[in-house]
Amino acid sequence: MARKFTASKTHLRPDPRFGSKLAGKFINCVMHNGKKSVAQRIFYDAIELIQKRLPNDEPIDVFTRAVENVKPIIEVRSKRVGGATYQVPMQVNKTRQQTLAIRWILMAAREKKGRPMAVKLADELVAAFNREGNAVTRRENVHRMAEANKAFAHFAW
């Protein structure tokens, strides 16, 4: 019988430098083709760049705050009623909030071209920390769409 959860949460190891499970999850999401050491180097280089740009703040706290600032509280989901499909606003659970925030930060960093990934990632994390940048814009768009479709909230299941 299929289950609703995956084993990734139980087997997730914290990252070696900071001991943060969020950083460990983020490194795993940065990773391509199983190259974890490359992903770790990208993440830690980005953290060092953040340290240089914001010397008064602890870089792992900047990273955590950036992810918190990107997490969506509400999103729209498609619900088919009769012959029509409605965009129904719904609350987002904690694990999905974290997953979406990480995904949006990485997408925003990967969309920028012409610079090393560590620099692009550091830029996006600092922008998210300051509540600006593409990932935060995406979150605002999701919230705006949910607000616009508030009339269909009674279709929530």
PDB file of C-alpha atoms in Angstrom:
ATOM      1  CA  MET A   1       0.000   0.000   0.000  1.00  0.00           C
ATOM      2  CA  ALA A   2       1.396   3.380  -0.988  1.00  0.00           C
ATOM      3  CA  ARG A   3       1.979   5.879   1.769  1.00  0.00           C
ATOM      4  CA  LYS A   4       1.678   9.654   1.721  1.00  0.00           C
ATOM      5  CA  PHE A   5       5.149  10.359   3.102  1.00  0.00           C
ATOM      6  CA  THR A   6       8.622   9.557   1.874  1.00  0.00           C
ATOM      7  CA  ALA A   7      11.585   8.256   3.815  1.00  0.00           C
ATOM      8  CA  SER A   8      13.642  11.370   2.992  1.00  0.00           C
ATOM      9  CA  LYS A   9      12.492  13.070   6.198  1.00  0.00           C
ATOM     10  CA  THR A  10      13.615  10.214   8.427  1.00  0.00           C
ATOM     11  CA  HIS A  11      16.966   9.720   6.669  1.00  0.00           C
ATOM     12  CA  LEU A  12      17.806  13.405   6.240  1.00  0.00           C
ATOM     13  CA  ARG A  13      21.177  14.194   7.764  1.00  0.00           C
ATOM     14  CA  PRO A  14      22.111  17.684   8.919  1.00  0.00           C
ATOM     15  CA  ASP A  15      24.873  19.392   6.981  1.00  0.00           C
ATOM     16  CA  PRO A  16      28.393  18.812   8.330  1.00  0.00           C
ATOM     17  CA  ARG A  17      29.407  22.445   8.927  1.00  0.00           C
ATOM     18  CA  PHE A  18      26.371  23.953  10.663  1.00  0.00           C
ATOM     19  CA  GLY A  19      24.436  20.881  11.812  1.00  0.00           C
ATOM     20  CA  SER A  20      21.254  22.295  10.254  1.00  0.00           C
ATOM     21  CA  LYS A  21      18.687  19.924   8.746  1.00  0.00           C
ATOM     22  CA  LEU A  22      17.336  22.768   6.604  1.00  0.00           C
ATOM     23  CA  ALA A  23      20.814  23.331   5.140  1.00  0.00           C
ATOM     24  CA  GLY A  24      21.158  19.580   4.559  1.00  0.00           C
ATOM     25  CA  LYS A  25      17.845  19.532   2.683  1.00  0.00           C
ATOM     26  CA  PHE A  26      18.871  22.602   0.688  1.00  0.00           C
ATOM     27  CA  ILE A  27      22.186  20.992  -0.306  1.00  0.00           C
ATOM     28  CA  ASN A  28      20.311  17.891  -1.453  1.00  0.00           C
ATOM     29  CA  CYS A  29      18.058  20.077  -3.611  1.00  0.00           C
ATOM     30  CA  VAL A  30      21.048  21.910  -5.130  1.00  0.00           C
ATOM     31  CA  MET A  31      22.617  18.547  -6.010  1.00  0.00           C
ATOM     32  CA  HIS A  32      22.598  17.324  -9.633  1.00  0.00           C
ATOM     33  CA  ASN A  33      23.457  13.784 -10.757  1.00  0.00           C
ATOM     34  CA  GLY A  34      24.338  12.663  -7.226  1.00  0.00           C
ATOM     35  CA  LYS A  35      27.291  15.051  -6.934  1.00  0.00           C
ATOM     36  CA  LYS A  36      26.841  16.042  -3.315  1.00  0.00           C
ATOM     37  CA  SER A  37      30.357  17.398  -2.809  1.00  0.00           C
ATOM     38  CA  VAL A  38      29.808  19.860  -5.679  1.00  0.00           C
ATOM     39  CA  ALA A  39      26.462  20.911  -4.164  1.00  0.00           C
ATOM     40  CA  GLN A  40      28.098  21.387  -0.755  1.00  0.00           C
ATOM     41  CA  ARG A  41      30.846  23.509  -2.292  1.00  0.00           C
ATOM     42  CA  ILE A  42      28.250  25.706  -4.039  1.00  0.00           C
ATOM     43  CA  PHE A  43      26.238  26.128  -0.826  1.00  0.00           C
ATOM     44  CA  TYR A  44      29.214  26.847   1.430  1.00  0.00           C
ATOM     45  CA  ASP A  45      30.725  29.295  -1.090  1.00  0.00           C
ATOM     46  CA  ALA A  46      27.367  31.102  -1.150  1.00  0.00           C
ATOM     47  CA  ILE A  47      27.357  31.172   2.664  1.00  0.00           C
ATOM     48  CA  GLU A  48      30.872  32.675   2.663  1.00  0.00           C
ATOM     49  CA  LEU A  49      29.754  35.352   0.188  1.00  0.00           C
ATOM     50  CA  ILE A  50      26.794  36.138   2.451  1.00  0.00           C
ATOM     51  CA  GLN A  51      29.239  36.435   5.375  1.00  0.00           C
ATOM     52  CA  LYS A  52      31.260  39.010   3.403  1.00  0.00           C
ATOM     53  CA  ARG A  53      28.184  41.007   2.320  1.00  0.00           C
ATOM     54  CA  LEU A  54      26.442  40.999   5.698  1.00  0.00           C
ATOM     55  CA  PRO A  55      29.254  40.904   8.286  1.00  0.00           C
ATOM     56  CA  ASN A  56      26.965  41.796  11.218  1.00  0.00           C
ATOM     57  CA  ASP A  57      24.637  38.807  10.684  1.00  0.00           C
ATOM     58  CA  GLU A  58      25.331  35.107  11.168  1.00  0.00           C
ATOM     59  CA  PRO A  59      25.211  33.553   7.648  1.00  0.00           C
ATOM     60  CA  ILE A  60      23.207  30.448   8.641  1.00  0.00           C
ATOM     61  CA  ASP A  61      20.633  32.759  10.273  1.00  0.00           C
ATOM     62  CA  VAL A  62      20.476  34.817   7.059  1.00  0.00           C
ATOM     63  CA  PHE A  63      19.888  31.594   5.120  1.00  0.00           C
ATOM     64  CA  THR A  64      17.158  30.419   7.522  1.00  0.00           C
ATOM     65  CA  ARG A  65      15.450  33.832   7.500  1.00  0.00           C
ATOM     66  CA  ALA A  66      15.584  33.933   3.682  1.00  0.00           C
ATOM     67  CA  VAL A  67      13.805  30.566   3.461  1.00  0.00           C
ATOM     68  CA  GLU A  68      11.236  31.743   6.042  1.00  0.00           C
ATOM     69  CA  ASN A  69      10.567  34.896   4.005  1.00  0.00           C
ATOM     70  CA  VAL A  70       9.865  32.869   0.859  1.00  0.00           C
ATOM     71  CA  LYS A  71       7.539  30.280   2.452  1.00  0.00           C
ATOM     72  CA  PRO A  72       3.958  30.644   1.160  1.00  0.00           C
ATOM     73  CA  ILE A  73       1.129  30.585   3.702  1.00  0.00           C
ATOM     74  CA  ILE A  74      -1.698  30.015   1.226  1.00  0.00           C
ATOM     75  CA  GLU A  75      -1.838  28.739  -2.353  1.00  0.00           C
ATOM     76  CA  VAL A  76      -4.433  27.937  -4.995  1.00  0.00           C
ATOM     77  CA  ARG A  77      -5.251  24.384  -6.047  1.00  0.00           C
ATOM     78  CA  SER A  78      -7.475  23.264  -8.899  1.00  0.00           C
ATOM     79  CA  LYS A  79     -10.798  21.724  -7.918  1.00  0.00           C
ATOM     80  CA  ARG A  80     -13.228  20.363 -10.471  1.00  0.00           C
ATOM     81  CA  VAL A  81     -16.874  20.969  -9.603  1.00  0.00           C
ATOM     82  CA  GLY A  82     -19.415  19.850 -12.160  1.00  0.00           C
ATOM     83  CA  GLY A  83     -17.982  20.842 -15.525  1.00  0.00           C
ATOM     84  CA  ALA A  84     -15.942  23.781 -14.271  1.00  0.00           C
ATOM     85  CA  THR A  85     -12.489  23.928 -12.722  1.00  0.00           C
ATOM     86  CA  TYR A  86     -11.982  26.443  -9.922  1.00  0.00           C
ATOM     87  CA  GLN A  87      -8.790  27.760  -8.387  1.00  0.00           C
ATOM     88  CA  VAL A  88      -9.474  27.198  -4.683  1.00  0.00           C
ATOM     89  CA  PRO A  89      -7.272  28.929  -2.075  1.00  0.00           C
ATOM     90  CA  MET A  90      -5.956  26.520   0.562  1.00  0.00           C
ATOM     91  CA  GLN A  91      -3.552  26.546   3.504  1.00  0.00           C
ATOM     92  CA  VAL A  92      -0.087  25.111   2.810  1.00  0.00           C
ATOM     93  CA  ASN A  93       1.311  22.577   5.276  1.00  0.00           C
ATOM     94  CA  LYS A  94       4.763  23.030   6.831  1.00  0.00           C
ATOM     95  CA  THR A  95       6.712  20.534   4.726  1.00  0.00           C
ATOM     96  CA  ARG A  96       5.232  21.840   1.470  1.00  0.00           C
ATOM     97  CA  GLN A  97       6.012  25.420   2.548  1.00  0.00           C
ATOM     98  CA  GLN A  98       9.649  24.494   3.027  1.00  0.00           C
ATOM     99  CA  THR A  99       9.808  22.520  -0.212  1.00  0.00           C
ATOM    100  CA  LEU A 100       8.275  25.348  -2.246  1.00  0.00           C
ATOM    101  CA  ALA A 101      10.554  27.952  -0.654  1.00  0.00           C
ATOM    102  CA  ILE A 102      13.678  25.927  -1.448  1.00  0.00           C
ATOM    103  CA  ARG A 103      12.458  25.206  -4.983  1.00  0.00           C
ATOM    104  CA  TRP A 104      11.648  28.867  -5.688  1.00  0.00           C
ATOM    105  CA  ILE A 105      14.990  30.125  -4.356  1.00  0.00           C
ATOM    106  CA  LEU A 106      16.886  27.624  -6.499  1.00  0.00           C
ATOM    107  CA  MET A 107      14.769  28.366  -9.591  1.00  0.00           C
ATOM    108  CA  ALA A 108      15.377  32.100  -9.169  1.00  0.00           C
ATOM    109  CA  ALA A 109      19.131  31.506  -8.804  1.00  0.00           C
ATOM    110  CA  ARG A 110      19.283  29.153 -11.797  1.00  0.00           C
ATOM    111  CA  GLU A 111      17.379  31.584 -14.046  1.00  0.00           C
ATOM    112  CA  LYS A 112      20.182  34.141 -13.772  1.00  0.00           C
ATOM    113  CA  LYS A 113      22.879  33.555 -16.358  1.00  0.00           C
ATOM    114  CA  GLY A 114      26.535  34.316 -16.780  1.00  0.00           C
ATOM    115  CA  ARG A 115      27.856  33.939 -13.220  1.00  0.00           C
ATOM    116  CA  PRO A 116      28.899  31.046 -10.969  1.00  0.00           C
ATOM    117  CA  MET A 117      26.063  29.290  -9.154  1.00  0.00           C
ATOM    118  CA  ALA A 118      27.447  30.186  -5.716  1.00  0.00           C
ATOM    119  CA  VAL A 119      27.302  33.911  -6.555  1.00  0.00           C
ATOM    120  CA  LYS A 120      23.784  33.636  -7.994  1.00  0.00           C
ATOM    121  CA  LEU A 121      22.638  31.671  -4.937  1.00  0.00           C
ATOM    122  CA  ALA A 122      24.177  34.179  -2.532  1.00  0.00           C
ATOM    123  CA  ASP A 123      22.476  37.041  -4.410  1.00  0.00           C
ATOM    124  CA  GLU A 124      19.093  35.333  -4.208  1.00  0.00           C
ATOM    125  CA  LEU A 125      19.465  34.425  -0.525  1.00  0.00           C
ATOM    126  CA  VAL A 126      20.426  37.997   0.406  1.00  0.00           C
ATOM    127  CA  ALA A 127      17.520  39.327  -1.684  1.00  0.00           C
ATOM    128  CA  ALA A 128      15.112  36.897   0.023  1.00  0.00           C
ATOM    129  CA  PHE A 129      16.511  37.916   3.413  1.00  0.00           C
ATOM    130  CA  ASN A 130      15.660  41.533   2.519  1.00  0.00           C
ATOM    131  CA  ARG A 131      12.188  40.465   1.260  1.00  0.00           C
ATOM    132  CA  GLU A 132      12.968  41.189  -2.382  1.00  0.00           C
ATOM    133  CA  GLY A 133      14.071  39.186  -5.408  1.00  0.00           C
ATOM    134  CA  ASN A 134      12.409  36.686  -7.730  1.00  0.00           C
ATOM    135  CA  ALA A 135      11.577  34.046  -5.116  1.00  0.00           C
ATOM    136  CA  VAL A 136       9.754  36.550  -2.889  1.00  0.00           C
ATOM    137  CA  THR A 137       7.981  37.960  -5.965  1.00  0.00           C
ATOM    138  CA  ARG A 138       6.778  34.468  -6.769  1.00  0.00           C
ATOM    139  CA  ARG A 139       5.454  34.057  -3.227  1.00  0.00           C
ATOM    140  CA  GLU A 140       3.631  37.395  -3.495  1.00  0.00           C
ATOM    141  CA  ASN A 141       2.074  36.307  -6.802  1.00  0.00           C
ATOM    142  CA  VAL A 142       0.826  33.076  -5.211  1.00  0.00           C
ATOM    143  CA  HIS A 143      -0.682  35.037  -2.315  1.00  0.00           C
ATOM    144  CA  ARG A 144      -2.244  37.551  -4.712  1.00  0.00           C
ATOM    145  CA  MET A 145      -3.807  34.742  -6.758  1.00  0.00           C
ATOM    146  CA  ALA A 146      -5.221  33.159  -3.592  1.00  0.00           C
ATOM    147  CA  GLU A 147      -6.652  36.522  -2.538  1.00  0.00           C
ATOM    148  CA  ALA A 148      -8.254  37.013  -5.952  1.00  0.00           C
ATOM    149  CA  ASN A 149      -9.906  33.579  -5.784  1.00  0.00           C
ATOM    150  CA  LYS A 150     -11.167  33.955  -2.225  1.00  0.00           C
ATOM    151  CA  ALA A 151     -14.737  33.671  -3.536  1.00  0.00           C
ATOM    152  CA  PHE A 152     -14.136  29.980  -4.254  1.00  0.00           C
ATOM    153  CA  ALA A 153     -12.872  29.173  -0.749  1.00  0.00           C
ATOM    154  CA  HIS A 154     -16.125  27.333   0.049  1.00  0.00           C
ATOM    155  CA  PHE A 155     -15.037  24.620  -2.435  1.00  0.00           C
ATOM    156  CA  ALA A 156     -12.044  23.718  -0.240  1.00  0.00           C
ATOM    157  CA  TRP A 157     -11.982  20.071   0.711  1.00  0.00           C
TER     158      TRP A 157
END
